[in-house]
mmCIF file with all atom_site columns, C-alpha atoms in Angstrom:
data_model
loop_
_atom_site.group_PDB
_atom_site.id
_atom_site.type_symbol
_atom_site.label_atom_id
_atom_site.label_alt_id
_atom_site.label_comp_id
_atom_site.label_asym_id
_atom_site.label_entity_id
_atom_site.label_seq_id
_atom_site.pdbx_PDB_ins_code
_atom_site.Cartn_x
_atom_site.Cartn_y
_atom_site.Cartn_z
_atom_site.occupancy
_atom_site.B_iso_or_equiv
_atom_site.pdbx_formal_charge
_atom_site.auth_seq_id
_atom_site.auth_comp_id
_atom_site.auth_asym_id
_atom_site.auth_atom_id
_atom_site.pdbx_PDB_model_num
ATOM 1   C CA . MET A 1 1   ? -41.239 200.074 94.620  1.00 53.00 ? 1   MET A CA 1
ATOM 2   C CA . THR A 1 2   ? -42.053 196.568 93.075  1.00 52.00 ? 2   THR A CA 1
ATOM 3   C CA . SER A 1 3   ? -38.713 194.954 93.294  1.00 67.00 ? 3   SER A CA 1
ATOM 4   C CA . PHE A 1 4   ? -38.660 195.797 97.245  1.00 68.00 ? 4   PHE A CA 1
ATOM 5   C CA . ARG A 1 5   ? -42.198 194.325 97.770  1.00 74.00 ? 5   ARG A CA 1
ATOM 6   C CA . GLN A 1 6   ? -40.981 191.317 95.973  1.00 74.00 ? 6   GLN A CA 1
ATOM 7   C CA . MET A 1 7   ? -37.951 191.388 98.120  1.00 70.00 ? 7   MET A CA 1
ATOM 8   C CA . LEU A 1 8   ? -40.768 191.252 101.096 1.00 72.00 ? 8   LEU A CA 1
ATOM 9   C CA . ALA A 1 9   ? -42.500 188.594 99.675  1.00 75.00 ? 9   ALA A CA 1
ATOM 10  C CA . SER A 1 10  ? -39.471 186.459 99.191  1.00 74.00 ? 10  SER A CA 1
ATOM 11  C CA . LEU A 1 11  ? -38.235 187.245 102.872 1.00 76.00 ? 11  LEU A CA 1
ATOM 12  C CA . LYS A 1 12  ? -41.408 185.838 104.110 1.00 78.00 ? 12  LYS A CA 1
ATOM 13  C CA . ALA A 1 13  ? -41.069 182.882 102.006 1.00 81.00 ? 13  ALA A CA 1
ATOM 14  C CA . ASP A 1 14  ? -37.452 182.011 103.291 1.00 82.00 ? 14  ASP A CA 1
ATOM 15  C CA . VAL A 1 15  ? -38.931 182.153 106.935 1.00 84.00 ? 15  VAL A CA 1
ATOM 16  C CA . ARG A 1 16  ? -41.893 180.122 106.139 1.00 85.00 ? 16  ARG A CA 1
ATOM 17  C CA . ILE A 1 17  ? -39.759 177.232 104.415 1.00 87.00 ? 17  ILE A CA 1
ATOM 18  C CA . ILE A 1 18  ? -37.698 176.779 107.273 1.00 89.00 ? 18  ILE A CA 1
ATOM 19  C CA . PHE A 1 19  ? -40.857 175.186 109.591 1.00 87.00 ? 19  PHE A CA 1
ATOM 20  C CA . GLU A 1 20  ? -41.396 172.897 106.419 1.00 84.00 ? 20  GLU A CA 1
ATOM 21  C CA . LYS A 1 21  ? -37.995 171.771 105.695 1.00 84.00 ? 21  LYS A CA 1
ATOM 22  C CA . ASP A 1 22  ? -36.092 171.440 109.406 1.00 83.00 ? 22  ASP A CA 1
ATOM 23  C CA . PRO A 1 23  ? -38.129 169.490 112.052 1.00 83.00 ? 23  PRO A CA 1
ATOM 24  C CA . ALA A 1 24  ? -35.699 171.167 114.941 1.00 83.00 ? 24  ALA A CA 1
ATOM 25  C CA . ALA A 1 25  ? -37.484 174.472 114.114 1.00 82.00 ? 25  ALA A CA 1
ATOM 26  C CA . LYS A 1 26  ? -39.887 175.245 117.471 1.00 83.00 ? 26  LYS A CA 1
ATOM 27  C CA . GLY A 1 27  ? -40.763 178.695 117.186 1.00 86.00 ? 27  GLY A CA 1
ATOM 28  C CA . LEU A 1 28  ? -40.421 181.954 115.189 1.00 85.00 ? 28  LEU A CA 1
ATOM 29  C CA . VAL A 1 29  ? -38.350 183.986 117.626 1.00 87.00 ? 29  VAL A CA 1
ATOM 30  C CA . GLU A 1 30  ? -35.846 180.967 117.962 1.00 85.00 ? 30  GLU A CA 1
ATOM 31  C CA . VAL A 1 31  ? -35.700 180.541 114.090 1.00 86.00 ? 31  VAL A CA 1
ATOM 32  C CA . VAL A 1 32  ? -35.337 184.446 113.486 1.00 86.00 ? 32  VAL A CA 1
ATOM 33  C CA . LEU A 1 33  ? -32.967 184.931 116.334 1.00 89.00 ? 33  LEU A CA 1
ATOM 34  C CA . PHE A 1 34  ? -30.719 181.471 115.693 1.00 89.00 ? 34  PHE A CA 1
ATOM 35  C CA . TYR A 1 35  ? -30.790 180.566 112.692 1.00 91.00 ? 35  TYR A CA 1
ATOM 36  C CA . PRO A 1 36  ? -27.365 181.827 110.609 1.00 92.00 ? 36  PRO A CA 1
ATOM 37  C CA . GLY A 1 37  ? -28.579 180.164 107.492 1.00 92.00 ? 37  GLY A CA 1
ATOM 38  C CA . LEU A 1 38  ? -31.853 182.515 107.494 1.00 92.00 ? 38  LEU A CA 1
ATOM 39  C CA . HIS A 1 39  ? -29.675 185.664 108.351 1.00 94.00 ? 39  HIS A CA 1
ATOM 40  C CA . ALA A 1 40  ? -27.507 184.804 105.463 1.00 95.00 ? 40  ALA A CA 1
ATOM 41  C CA . VAL A 1 41  ? -30.686 184.908 103.198 1.00 94.00 ? 41  VAL A CA 1
ATOM 42  C CA . LEU A 1 42  ? -31.872 187.762 104.605 1.00 92.00 ? 42  LEU A CA 1
ATOM 43  C CA . ALA A 1 43  ? -29.107 189.873 104.352 1.00 94.00 ? 43  ALA A CA 1
ATOM 44  C CA . TYR A 1 44  ? -28.541 188.395 100.485 1.00 94.00 ? 44  TYR A CA 1
ATOM 45  C CA . ARG A 1 45  ? -32.184 189.829 99.835  1.00 91.00 ? 45  ARG A CA 1
ATOM 46  C CA . LEU A 1 46  ? -31.246 193.032 101.137 1.00 92.00 ? 46  LEU A CA 1
ATOM 47  C CA . ALA A 1 47  ? -27.774 193.377 99.068  1.00 94.00 ? 47  ALA A CA 1
ATOM 48  C CA . HIS A 1 48  ? -29.341 192.235 96.066  1.00 94.00 ? 48  HIS A CA 1
ATOM 49  C CA . TRP A 1 49  ? -31.922 194.560 96.121  1.00 91.00 ? 49  TRP A CA 1
ATOM 50  C CA . LEU A 1 50  ? -29.066 197.253 96.551  1.00 93.00 ? 50  LEU A CA 1
ATOM 51  C CA . HIS A 1 51  ? -26.887 195.704 93.588  1.00 94.00 ? 51  HIS A CA 1
ATOM 52  C CA . LYS A 1 52  ? -29.658 195.745 91.404  1.00 92.00 ? 52  LYS A CA 1
ATOM 53  C CA . GLN A 1 53  ? -30.407 199.641 92.208  1.00 91.00 ? 53  GLN A CA 1
ATOM 54  C CA . ASN A 1 54  ? -26.761 200.044 91.031  1.00 93.00 ? 54  ASN A CA 1
ATOM 55  C CA . ILE A 1 55  ? -25.378 201.379 94.254  1.00 93.00 ? 55  ILE A CA 1
ATOM 56  C CA . PRO A 1 56  ? -21.884 200.783 94.498  1.00 92.00 ? 56  PRO A CA 1
ATOM 57  C CA . VAL A 1 57  ? -19.646 198.875 97.099  1.00 95.00 ? 57  VAL A CA 1
ATOM 58  C CA . LEU A 1 58  ? -22.653 199.035 99.683  1.00 96.00 ? 58  LEU A CA 1
ATOM 59  C CA . PRO A 1 59  ? -24.469 195.498 98.542  1.00 95.00 ? 59  PRO A CA 1
ATOM 60  C CA . ARG A 1 60  ? -20.229 194.396 98.825  1.00 95.00 ? 60  ARG A CA 1
ATOM 61  C CA . LEU A 1 61  ? -20.206 195.417 102.213 1.00 96.00 ? 61  LEU A CA 1
ATOM 62  C CA . VAL A 1 62  ? -23.762 194.146 103.543 1.00 96.00 ? 62  VAL A CA 1
ATOM 63  C CA . ALA A 1 63  ? -22.775 190.529 102.016 1.00 96.00 ? 63  ALA A CA 1
ATOM 64  C CA . PHE A 1 64  ? -19.003 190.607 103.749 1.00 95.00 ? 64  PHE A CA 1
ATOM 65  C CA . LEU A 1 65  ? -21.027 191.453 107.248 1.00 96.00 ? 65  LEU A CA 1
ATOM 66  C CA . ALA A 1 66  ? -23.063 188.529 106.545 1.00 95.00 ? 66  ALA A CA 1
ATOM 67  C CA . ARG A 1 67  ? -20.142 186.395 105.777 1.00 95.00 ? 67  ARG A CA 1
ATOM 68  C CA . PHE A 1 68  ? -18.658 187.309 109.134 1.00 93.00 ? 68  PHE A CA 1
ATOM 69  C CA . ALA A 1 69  ? -21.574 187.046 111.170 1.00 94.00 ? 69  ALA A CA 1
ATOM 70  C CA . THR A 1 70  ? -22.456 183.358 109.714 1.00 94.00 ? 70  THR A CA 1
ATOM 71  C CA . GLY A 1 71  ? -19.709 181.847 108.169 1.00 94.00 ? 71  GLY A CA 1
ATOM 72  C CA . ILE A 1 72  ? -22.135 181.961 104.335 1.00 96.00 ? 72  ILE A CA 1
ATOM 73  C CA . GLU A 1 73  ? -20.669 183.813 101.765 1.00 96.00 ? 73  GLU A CA 1
ATOM 74  C CA . ILE A 1 74  ? -23.191 184.822 99.145  1.00 97.00 ? 74  ILE A CA 1
ATOM 75  C CA . HIS A 1 75  ? -22.792 187.520 96.251  1.00 96.00 ? 75  HIS A CA 1
ATOM 76  C CA . PRO A 1 76  ? -24.977 189.685 95.716  1.00 96.00 ? 76  PRO A CA 1
ATOM 77  C CA . ALA A 1 77  ? -25.149 189.524 92.398  1.00 95.00 ? 77  ALA A CA 1
ATOM 78  C CA . ALA A 1 78  ? -26.307 185.775 92.621  1.00 96.00 ? 78  ALA A CA 1
ATOM 79  C CA . LEU A 1 79  ? -29.990 184.954 91.368  1.00 96.00 ? 79  LEU A CA 1
ATOM 80  C CA . ILE A 1 80  ? -31.979 182.554 93.851  1.00 94.00 ? 80  ILE A CA 1
ATOM 81  C CA . GLY A 1 81  ? -35.569 181.672 93.959  1.00 91.00 ? 81  GLY A CA 1
ATOM 82  C CA . LYS A 1 82  ? -38.270 181.774 96.774  1.00 88.00 ? 82  LYS A CA 1
ATOM 83  C CA . ASN A 1 83  ? -38.108 179.514 99.620  1.00 91.00 ? 83  ASN A CA 1
ATOM 84  C CA . PHE A 1 84  ? -34.331 178.953 99.655  1.00 92.00 ? 84  PHE A CA 1
ATOM 85  C CA . PHE A 1 85  ? -33.288 177.460 103.029 1.00 94.00 ? 85  PHE A CA 1
ATOM 86  C CA . ILE A 1 86  ? -29.568 176.822 103.994 1.00 94.00 ? 86  ILE A CA 1
ATOM 87  C CA . ASP A 1 87  ? -29.353 174.213 107.237 1.00 91.00 ? 87  ASP A CA 1
ATOM 88  C CA . HIS A 1 88  ? -26.777 175.138 109.676 1.00 86.00 ? 88  HIS A CA 1
ATOM 89  C CA . GLY A 1 89  ? -24.635 176.893 106.781 1.00 83.00 ? 89  GLY A CA 1
ATOM 90  C CA . MET A 1 90  ? -21.180 177.397 107.875 1.00 91.00 ? 90  MET A CA 1
ATOM 91  C CA . GLY A 1 91  ? -18.927 177.524 104.865 1.00 93.00 ? 91  GLY A CA 1
ATOM 92  C CA . VAL A 1 92  ? -21.372 177.641 102.391 1.00 96.00 ? 92  VAL A CA 1
ATOM 93  C CA . VAL A 1 93  ? -20.235 179.687 99.081  1.00 96.00 ? 93  VAL A CA 1
ATOM 94  C CA . ILE A 1 94  ? -22.458 180.829 96.480  1.00 97.00 ? 94  ILE A CA 1
ATOM 95  C CA . GLY A 1 95  ? -20.742 182.707 93.727  1.00 94.00 ? 95  GLY A CA 1
ATOM 96  C CA . GLU A 1 96  ? -21.298 185.764 91.468  1.00 94.00 ? 96  GLU A CA 1
ATOM 97  C CA . THR A 1 97  ? -23.216 183.976 88.527  1.00 95.00 ? 97  THR A CA 1
ATOM 98  C CA . ALA A 1 98  ? -24.909 181.210 90.469  1.00 96.00 ? 98  ALA A CA 1
ATOM 99  C CA . ILE A 1 99  ? -28.423 180.827 89.653  1.00 96.00 ? 99  ILE A CA 1
ATOM 100 C CA . ILE A 1 100 ? -30.973 179.090 92.267  1.00 96.00 ? 100 ILE A CA 1
ATOM 101 C CA . GLY A 1 101 ? -34.392 178.225 91.477  1.00 94.00 ? 101 GLY A CA 1
ATOM 102 C CA . ASP A 1 102 ? -37.431 177.866 94.345  1.00 93.00 ? 102 ASP A CA 1
ATOM 103 C CA . ASN A 1 103 ? -37.556 175.507 96.857  1.00 92.00 ? 103 ASN A CA 1
ATOM 104 C CA . VAL A 1 104 ? -33.839 174.477 96.965  1.00 94.00 ? 104 VAL A CA 1
ATOM 105 C CA . LEU A 1 105 ? -32.590 173.036 100.558 1.00 94.00 ? 105 LEU A CA 1
ATOM 106 C CA . MET A 1 106 ? -28.735 173.514 100.893 1.00 95.00 ? 106 MET A CA 1
ATOM 107 C CA . TYR A 1 107 ? -26.611 172.108 103.933 1.00 95.00 ? 107 TYR A CA 1
ATOM 108 C CA . GLN A 1 108 ? -22.944 173.199 105.351 1.00 94.00 ? 108 GLN A CA 1
ATOM 109 C CA . GLY A 1 109 ? -19.837 173.532 103.477 1.00 95.00 ? 109 GLY A CA 1
ATOM 110 C CA . VAL A 1 110 ? -21.579 173.797 100.145 1.00 96.00 ? 110 VAL A CA 1
ATOM 111 C CA . THR A 1 111 ? -19.995 175.332 97.008  1.00 95.00 ? 111 THR A CA 1
ATOM 112 C CA . LEU A 1 112 ? -21.555 176.804 93.843  1.00 96.00 ? 112 LEU A CA 1
ATOM 113 C CA . GLY A 1 113 ? -18.245 177.577 92.530  1.00 93.00 ? 113 GLY A CA 1
ATOM 114 C CA . GLY A 1 114 ? -16.025 178.064 89.414  1.00 89.00 ? 114 GLY A CA 1
ATOM 115 C CA . THR A 1 115 ? -13.341 176.255 87.740  1.00 83.00 ? 115 THR A CA 1
ATOM 116 C CA . GLY A 1 116 ? -11.176 179.055 86.999  1.00 77.00 ? 116 GLY A CA 1
ATOM 117 C CA . LYS A 1 117 ? -10.477 182.776 85.578  1.00 76.00 ? 117 LYS A CA 1
ATOM 118 C CA . GLN A 1 118 ? -12.981 182.714 82.879  1.00 77.00 ? 118 GLN A CA 1
ATOM 119 C CA . LEU A 1 119 ? -15.232 185.567 82.742  1.00 81.00 ? 119 LEU A CA 1
ATOM 120 C CA . GLY A 1 120 ? -19.169 185.790 81.888  1.00 87.00 ? 120 GLY A CA 1
ATOM 121 C CA . LYS A 1 121 ? -21.583 182.804 83.119  1.00 91.00 ? 121 LYS A CA 1
ATOM 122 C CA . ARG A 1 122 ? -18.947 180.689 85.425  1.00 92.00 ? 122 ARG A CA 1
ATOM 123 C CA . HIS A 1 123 ? -20.955 179.519 88.346  1.00 95.00 ? 123 HIS A CA 1
ATOM 124 C CA . PRO A 1 124 ? -23.790 176.821 87.687  1.00 96.00 ? 124 PRO A CA 1
ATOM 125 C CA . THR A 1 125 ? -27.606 177.094 87.632  1.00 96.00 ? 125 THR A CA 1
ATOM 126 C CA . LEU A 1 126 ? -29.776 175.010 90.015  1.00 97.00 ? 126 LEU A CA 1
ATOM 127 C CA . GLY A 1 127 ? -33.452 174.280 88.950  1.00 95.00 ? 127 GLY A CA 1
ATOM 128 C CA . ASP A 1 128 ? -36.329 173.944 91.221  1.00 95.00 ? 128 ASP A CA 1
ATOM 129 C CA . ASN A 1 129 ? -36.624 171.563 94.336  1.00 94.00 ? 129 ASN A CA 1
ATOM 130 C CA . VAL A 1 130 ? -32.931 170.807 94.361  1.00 95.00 ? 130 VAL A CA 1
ATOM 131 C CA . VAL A 1 131 ? -31.371 169.253 97.556  1.00 94.00 ? 131 VAL A CA 1
ATOM 132 C CA . VAL A 1 132 ? -27.725 169.559 98.193  1.00 95.00 ? 132 VAL A CA 1
ATOM 133 C CA . GLY A 1 133 ? -26.109 167.931 100.591 1.00 93.00 ? 133 GLY A CA 1
ATOM 134 C CA . ALA A 1 134 ? -23.091 168.488 103.159 1.00 93.00 ? 134 ALA A CA 1
ATOM 135 C CA . GLY A 1 135 ? -20.002 169.412 101.829 1.00 94.00 ? 135 GLY A CA 1
ATOM 136 C CA . ALA A 1 136 ? -20.972 169.366 98.036  1.00 95.00 ? 136 ALA A CA 1
ATOM 137 C CA . GLN A 1 137 ? -19.294 170.829 95.613  1.00 96.00 ? 137 GLN A CA 1
ATOM 138 C CA . VAL A 1 138 ? -20.730 172.140 92.408  1.00 96.00 ? 138 VAL A CA 1
ATOM 139 C CA . LEU A 1 139 ? -18.419 173.774 90.047  1.00 95.00 ? 139 LEU A CA 1
ATOM 140 C CA . GLY A 1 140 ? -18.651 175.323 86.553  1.00 93.00 ? 140 GLY A CA 1
ATOM 141 C CA . ASN A 1 141 ? -21.188 177.020 84.384  1.00 94.00 ? 141 ASN A CA 1
ATOM 142 C CA . ILE A 1 142 ? -23.130 173.735 84.307  1.00 95.00 ? 142 ILE A CA 1
ATOM 143 C CA . GLU A 1 143 ? -27.298 173.203 84.827  1.00 95.00 ? 143 GLU A CA 1
ATOM 144 C CA . ILE A 1 144 ? -28.496 171.234 87.738  1.00 95.00 ? 144 ILE A CA 1
ATOM 145 C CA . GLY A 1 145 ? -32.230 170.001 86.457  1.00 93.00 ? 145 GLY A CA 1
ATOM 146 C CA . ASN A 1 146 ? -35.517 170.081 88.460  1.00 94.00 ? 146 ASN A CA 1
ATOM 147 C CA . ASN A 1 147 ? -35.837 167.665 91.908  1.00 93.00 ? 147 ASN A CA 1
ATOM 148 C CA . VAL A 1 148 ? -32.473 166.572 91.607  1.00 93.00 ? 148 VAL A CA 1
ATOM 149 C CA . ARG A 1 149 ? -30.620 165.230 94.795  1.00 93.00 ? 149 ARG A CA 1
ATOM 150 C CA . ILE A 1 150 ? -26.633 165.681 95.077  1.00 94.00 ? 150 ILE A CA 1
ATOM 151 C CA . GLY A 1 151 ? -25.329 163.478 98.091  1.00 91.00 ? 151 GLY A CA 1
ATOM 152 C CA . ALA A 1 152 ? -22.826 164.608 100.673 1.00 91.00 ? 152 ALA A CA 1
ATOM 153 C CA . GLY A 1 153 ? -19.343 165.194 99.631  1.00 92.00 ? 153 GLY A CA 1
ATOM 154 C CA . SER A 1 154 ? -20.042 164.674 95.875  1.00 93.00 ? 154 SER A CA 1
ATOM 155 C CA . VAL A 1 155 ? -18.280 167.111 93.284  1.00 94.00 ? 155 VAL A CA 1
ATOM 156 C CA . VAL A 1 156 ? -20.382 168.017 90.173  1.00 95.00 ? 156 VAL A CA 1
ATOM 157 C CA . LEU A 1 157 ? -18.855 168.556 87.434  1.00 93.00 ? 157 LEU A CA 1
ATOM 158 C CA . HIS A 1 158 ? -20.938 168.241 84.381  1.00 92.00 ? 158 HIS A CA 1
ATOM 159 C CA . THR A 1 159 ? -24.647 169.028 83.919  1.00 93.00 ? 159 THR A CA 1
ATOM 160 C CA . VAL A 1 160 ? -27.214 167.001 85.951  1.00 92.00 ? 160 VAL A CA 1
ATOM 161 C CA . PRO A 1 161 ? -30.525 165.823 84.648  1.00 91.00 ? 161 PRO A CA 1
ATOM 162 C CA . SER A 1 162 ? -34.044 166.481 86.300  1.00 91.00 ? 162 SER A CA 1
ATOM 163 C CA . ASP A 1 163 ? -35.141 163.618 88.754  1.00 90.00 ? 163 ASP A CA 1
ATOM 164 C CA . CYS A 1 164 ? -31.797 162.177 89.159  1.00 89.00 ? 164 CYS A CA 1
ATOM 165 C CA . THR A 1 165 ? -29.352 161.700 92.209  1.00 90.00 ? 165 THR A CA 1
ATOM 166 C CA . VAL A 1 166 ? -25.677 162.392 91.830  1.00 91.00 ? 166 VAL A CA 1
ATOM 167 C CA . VAL A 1 167 ? -23.227 160.832 94.279  1.00 89.00 ? 167 VAL A CA 1
ATOM 168 C CA . GLY A 1 168 ? -19.248 160.349 94.225  1.00 87.00 ? 168 GLY A CA 1
ATOM 169 C CA . VAL A 1 169 ? -15.905 161.977 93.415  1.00 85.00 ? 169 VAL A CA 1
ATOM 170 C CA . PRO A 1 170 ? -16.708 162.890 90.509  1.00 86.00 ? 170 PRO A CA 1
ATOM 171 C CA . GLY A 1 171 ? -20.305 163.022 90.766  1.00 84.00 ? 171 GLY A CA 1
ATOM 172 C CA . ARG A 1 172 ? -21.881 160.208 89.038  1.00 85.00 ? 172 ARG A CA 1
ATOM 173 C CA . VAL A 1 173 ? -25.624 160.174 88.132  1.00 84.00 ? 173 VAL A CA 1
ATOM 174 C CA . VAL A 1 174 ? -27.718 157.570 89.717  1.00 81.00 ? 174 VAL A CA 1
ATOM 175 C CA . TYR A 1 175 ? -31.469 157.598 88.114  1.00 69.00 ? 175 TYR A CA 1
ATOM 176 C CA . GLN A 1 176 ? -34.654 156.980 91.085  1.00 62.00 ? 176 GLN A CA 1
ATOM 177 C CA . GLY A 1 177 ? -36.698 155.519 88.259  1.00 57.00 ? 177 GLY A CA 1
ATOM 178 C CA . GLY A 1 178 ? -39.406 157.958 88.972  1.00 53.00 ? 178 GLY A CA 1
ATOM 179 C CA . LYS A 1 179 ? -39.808 156.953 92.454  1.00 55.00 ? 179 LYS A CA 1
ATOM 180 C CA . ARG A 1 180 ? -40.262 160.000 94.905  1.00 52.00 ? 180 ARG A CA 1
ATOM 181 C CA . LEU A 1 181 ? -37.855 160.159 97.410  1.00 53.00 ? 181 LEU A CA 1
ATOM 182 C CA . ASP A 1 182 ? -38.062 162.100 101.092 1.00 54.00 ? 182 ASP A CA 1
ATOM 183 C CA . PRO A 1 183 ? -35.495 165.041 100.438 1.00 53.00 ? 183 PRO A CA 1
ATOM 184 C CA . LEU A 1 184 ? -34.225 165.013 103.992 1.00 53.00 ? 184 LEU A CA 1
ATOM 185 C CA . ALA A 1 185 ? -33.819 161.091 104.173 1.00 55.00 ? 185 ALA A CA 1
ATOM 186 C CA . HIS A 1 186 ? -30.313 161.136 103.208 1.00 56.00 ? 186 HIS A CA 1
ATOM 187 C CA . SER A 1 187 ? -30.039 157.285 103.863 1.00 54.00 ? 187 SER A CA 1
ATOM 188 C CA . GLN A 1 188 ? -31.831 156.736 100.642 1.00 56.00 ? 188 GLN A CA 1
ATOM 189 C CA . VAL A 1 189 ? -29.628 158.249 98.586  1.00 58.00 ? 189 VAL A CA 1
ATOM 190 C CA . PRO A 1 190 ? -27.809 155.396 96.640  1.00 61.00 ? 190 PRO A CA 1
ATOM 191 C CA . ASP A 1 191 ? -24.032 154.436 96.546  1.00 62.00 ? 191 ASP A CA 1
ATOM 192 C CA . PRO A 1 192 ? -23.315 152.830 93.277  1.00 63.00 ? 192 PRO A CA 1
ATOM 193 C CA . VAL A 1 193 ? -19.400 151.818 94.614  1.00 63.00 ? 193 VAL A CA 1
ATOM 194 C CA . ALA A 1 194 ? -20.746 150.189 97.173  1.00 64.00 ? 194 ALA A CA 1
ATOM 195 C CA . ASP A 1 195 ? -23.275 148.270 94.683  1.00 68.00 ? 195 ASP A CA 1
ATOM 196 C CA . VAL A 1 196 ? -19.997 147.151 92.619  1.00 69.00 ? 196 VAL A CA 1
ATOM 197 C CA . ILE A 1 197 ? -18.148 145.949 95.717  1.00 78.00 ? 197 ILE A CA 1
ATOM 198 C CA . ARG A 1 198 ? -21.082 143.978 96.705  1.00 74.00 ? 198 ARG A CA 1
ATOM 199 C CA . ASP A 1 199 ? -21.700 142.320 93.222  1.00 77.00 ? 199 ASP A CA 1
ATOM 200 C CA . LEU A 1 200 ? -17.761 141.486 92.912  1.00 81.00 ? 200 LEU A CA 1
ATOM 201 C CA . ILE A 1 201 ? -17.707 139.968 96.577  1.00 83.00 ? 201 ILE A CA 1
ATOM 202 C CA . GLN A 1 202 ? -21.122 137.890 95.475  1.00 79.00 ? 202 GLN A CA 1
ATOM 203 C CA . ARG A 1 203 ? -18.829 136.845 92.171  1.00 81.00 ? 203 ARG A CA 1
ATOM 204 C CA . VAL A 1 204 ? -15.715 135.732 94.582  1.00 84.00 ? 204 VAL A CA 1
ATOM 205 C CA . ASP A 1 205 ? -18.235 133.588 96.601  1.00 80.00 ? 205 ASP A CA 1
ATOM 206 C CA . GLU A 1 206 ? -19.458 131.951 93.595  1.00 80.00 ? 206 GLU A CA 1
ATOM 207 C CA . LEU A 1 207 ? -16.171 131.424 92.331  1.00 82.00 ? 207 LEU A CA 1
ATOM 208 C CA . GLU A 1 208 ? -15.146 130.023 95.346  1.00 79.00 ? 208 GLU A CA 1
ATOM 209 C CA . GLN A 1 209 ? -17.732 127.784 95.805  1.00 80.00 ? 209 GLN A CA 1
ATOM 210 C CA . ARG A 1 210 ? -17.331 126.468 92.326  1.00 78.00 ? 210 ARG A CA 1
ATOM 211 C CA . LEU A 1 211 ? -13.312 125.860 92.997  1.00 81.00 ? 211 LEU A CA 1
ATOM 212 C CA . ALA A 1 212 ? -14.244 123.948 96.492  1.00 78.00 ? 212 ALA A CA 1
ATOM 213 C CA . SER A 1 213 ? -16.771 121.554 95.072  1.00 75.00 ? 213 SER A CA 1
ATOM 214 C CA . PRO A 1 214 ? -15.274 118.183 93.234  1.00 71.00 ? 214 PRO A CA 1
ATOM 215 C CA . PRO A 1 215 ? -14.720 118.229 89.579  1.00 66.00 ? 215 PRO A CA 1
ATOM 216 C CA . ARG A 1 216 ? -17.383 116.809 87.569  1.00 64.00 ? 216 ARG A CA 1
ATOM 217 C CA . PRO A 1 217 ? -16.654 112.782 86.134  1.00 61.00 ? 217 PRO A CA 1
ATOM 218 C CA . LEU A 1 218 ? -15.631 113.276 82.452  1.00 55.00 ? 218 LEU A CA 1
ATOM 219 C CA . SER A 1 219 ? -19.002 111.958 80.102  1.00 57.00 ? 219 SER A CA 1
ATOM 220 C CA . ARG A 1 220 ? -16.489 110.019 77.857  1.00 56.00 ? 220 ARG A CA 1
ATOM 221 C CA . THR A 1 221 ? -13.149 108.178 78.681  1.00 57.00 ? 221 THR A CA 1
ATOM 222 C CA . THR A 1 222 ? -9.692  108.845 77.310  1.00 58.00 ? 222 THR A CA 1
ATOM 223 C CA . ASP A 1 223 ? -10.027 106.117 74.996  1.00 59.00 ? 223 ASP A CA 1
ATOM 224 C CA . GLU A 1 224 ? -13.293 107.484 73.525  1.00 58.00 ? 224 GLU A CA 1
ATOM 225 C CA . TYR A 1 225 ? -11.305 110.808 72.687  1.00 54.00 ? 225 TYR A CA 1
ATOM 226 C CA . ARG A 1 226 ? -8.350  109.059 71.400  1.00 58.00 ? 226 ARG A CA 1
ATOM 227 C CA . ASN A 1 227 ? -10.279 106.838 69.237  1.00 61.00 ? 227 ASN A CA 1
ATOM 228 C CA . GLY A 1 228 ? -12.433 110.050 68.307  1.00 58.00 ? 228 GLY A CA 1
ATOM 229 C CA . LEU A 1 229 ? -9.077  111.703 67.387  1.00 57.00 ? 229 LEU A CA 1
ATOM 230 C CA . GLY A 1 230 ? -7.337  108.771 65.540  1.00 57.00 ? 230 GLY A CA 1
ATOM 231 C CA . ILE A 1 231 ? -4.881  108.683 68.101  1.00 56.00 ? 231 ILE A CA 1
#
């Protein structure tokens, strides 16, 4: 009974967090009827509860029907904390041994998957307050720390420490110096590749300016150099 009450409390938190994370959410009726991310999470909560009761087949059936209806696949055995929100959601896949902390925001096309046929823990572990951008792939038995932002389209294959941002393919860690960023402001995600390109362009401009400028006169004449060398 306690587990069932915890499931209901998680369901209420999942609905409430939508209004905090999505500025497009206009009312409870609209959210309940037209948010596939919410439908998938509600189905997962039920399937996970059934899974914990050791009921065979039925948890996978609930997950399968939710995938058919929403385009979101969440394995019943995955562990997901409270205040979990999948925005839009189409194409999201969360594997069997994945663990997701509290207050996690995830966009469409995200995969929390494995990297092979190994047994045991083979899917990622996400900490609290993590944001995973659209199309990001987080693969393998790795840990993503708290307050991490994963940029859209990133492929993360290694453990990521807390309080940083990951971008690129493969994912590269970019520290934010402790500055708190708005999790919905995708324009604030840094681009280290673009930074390197800008540095190279600046360096090329400096070299071109040096080549275009007239040569500086020698401070010593040719004869003085010869006399100094004994020629």
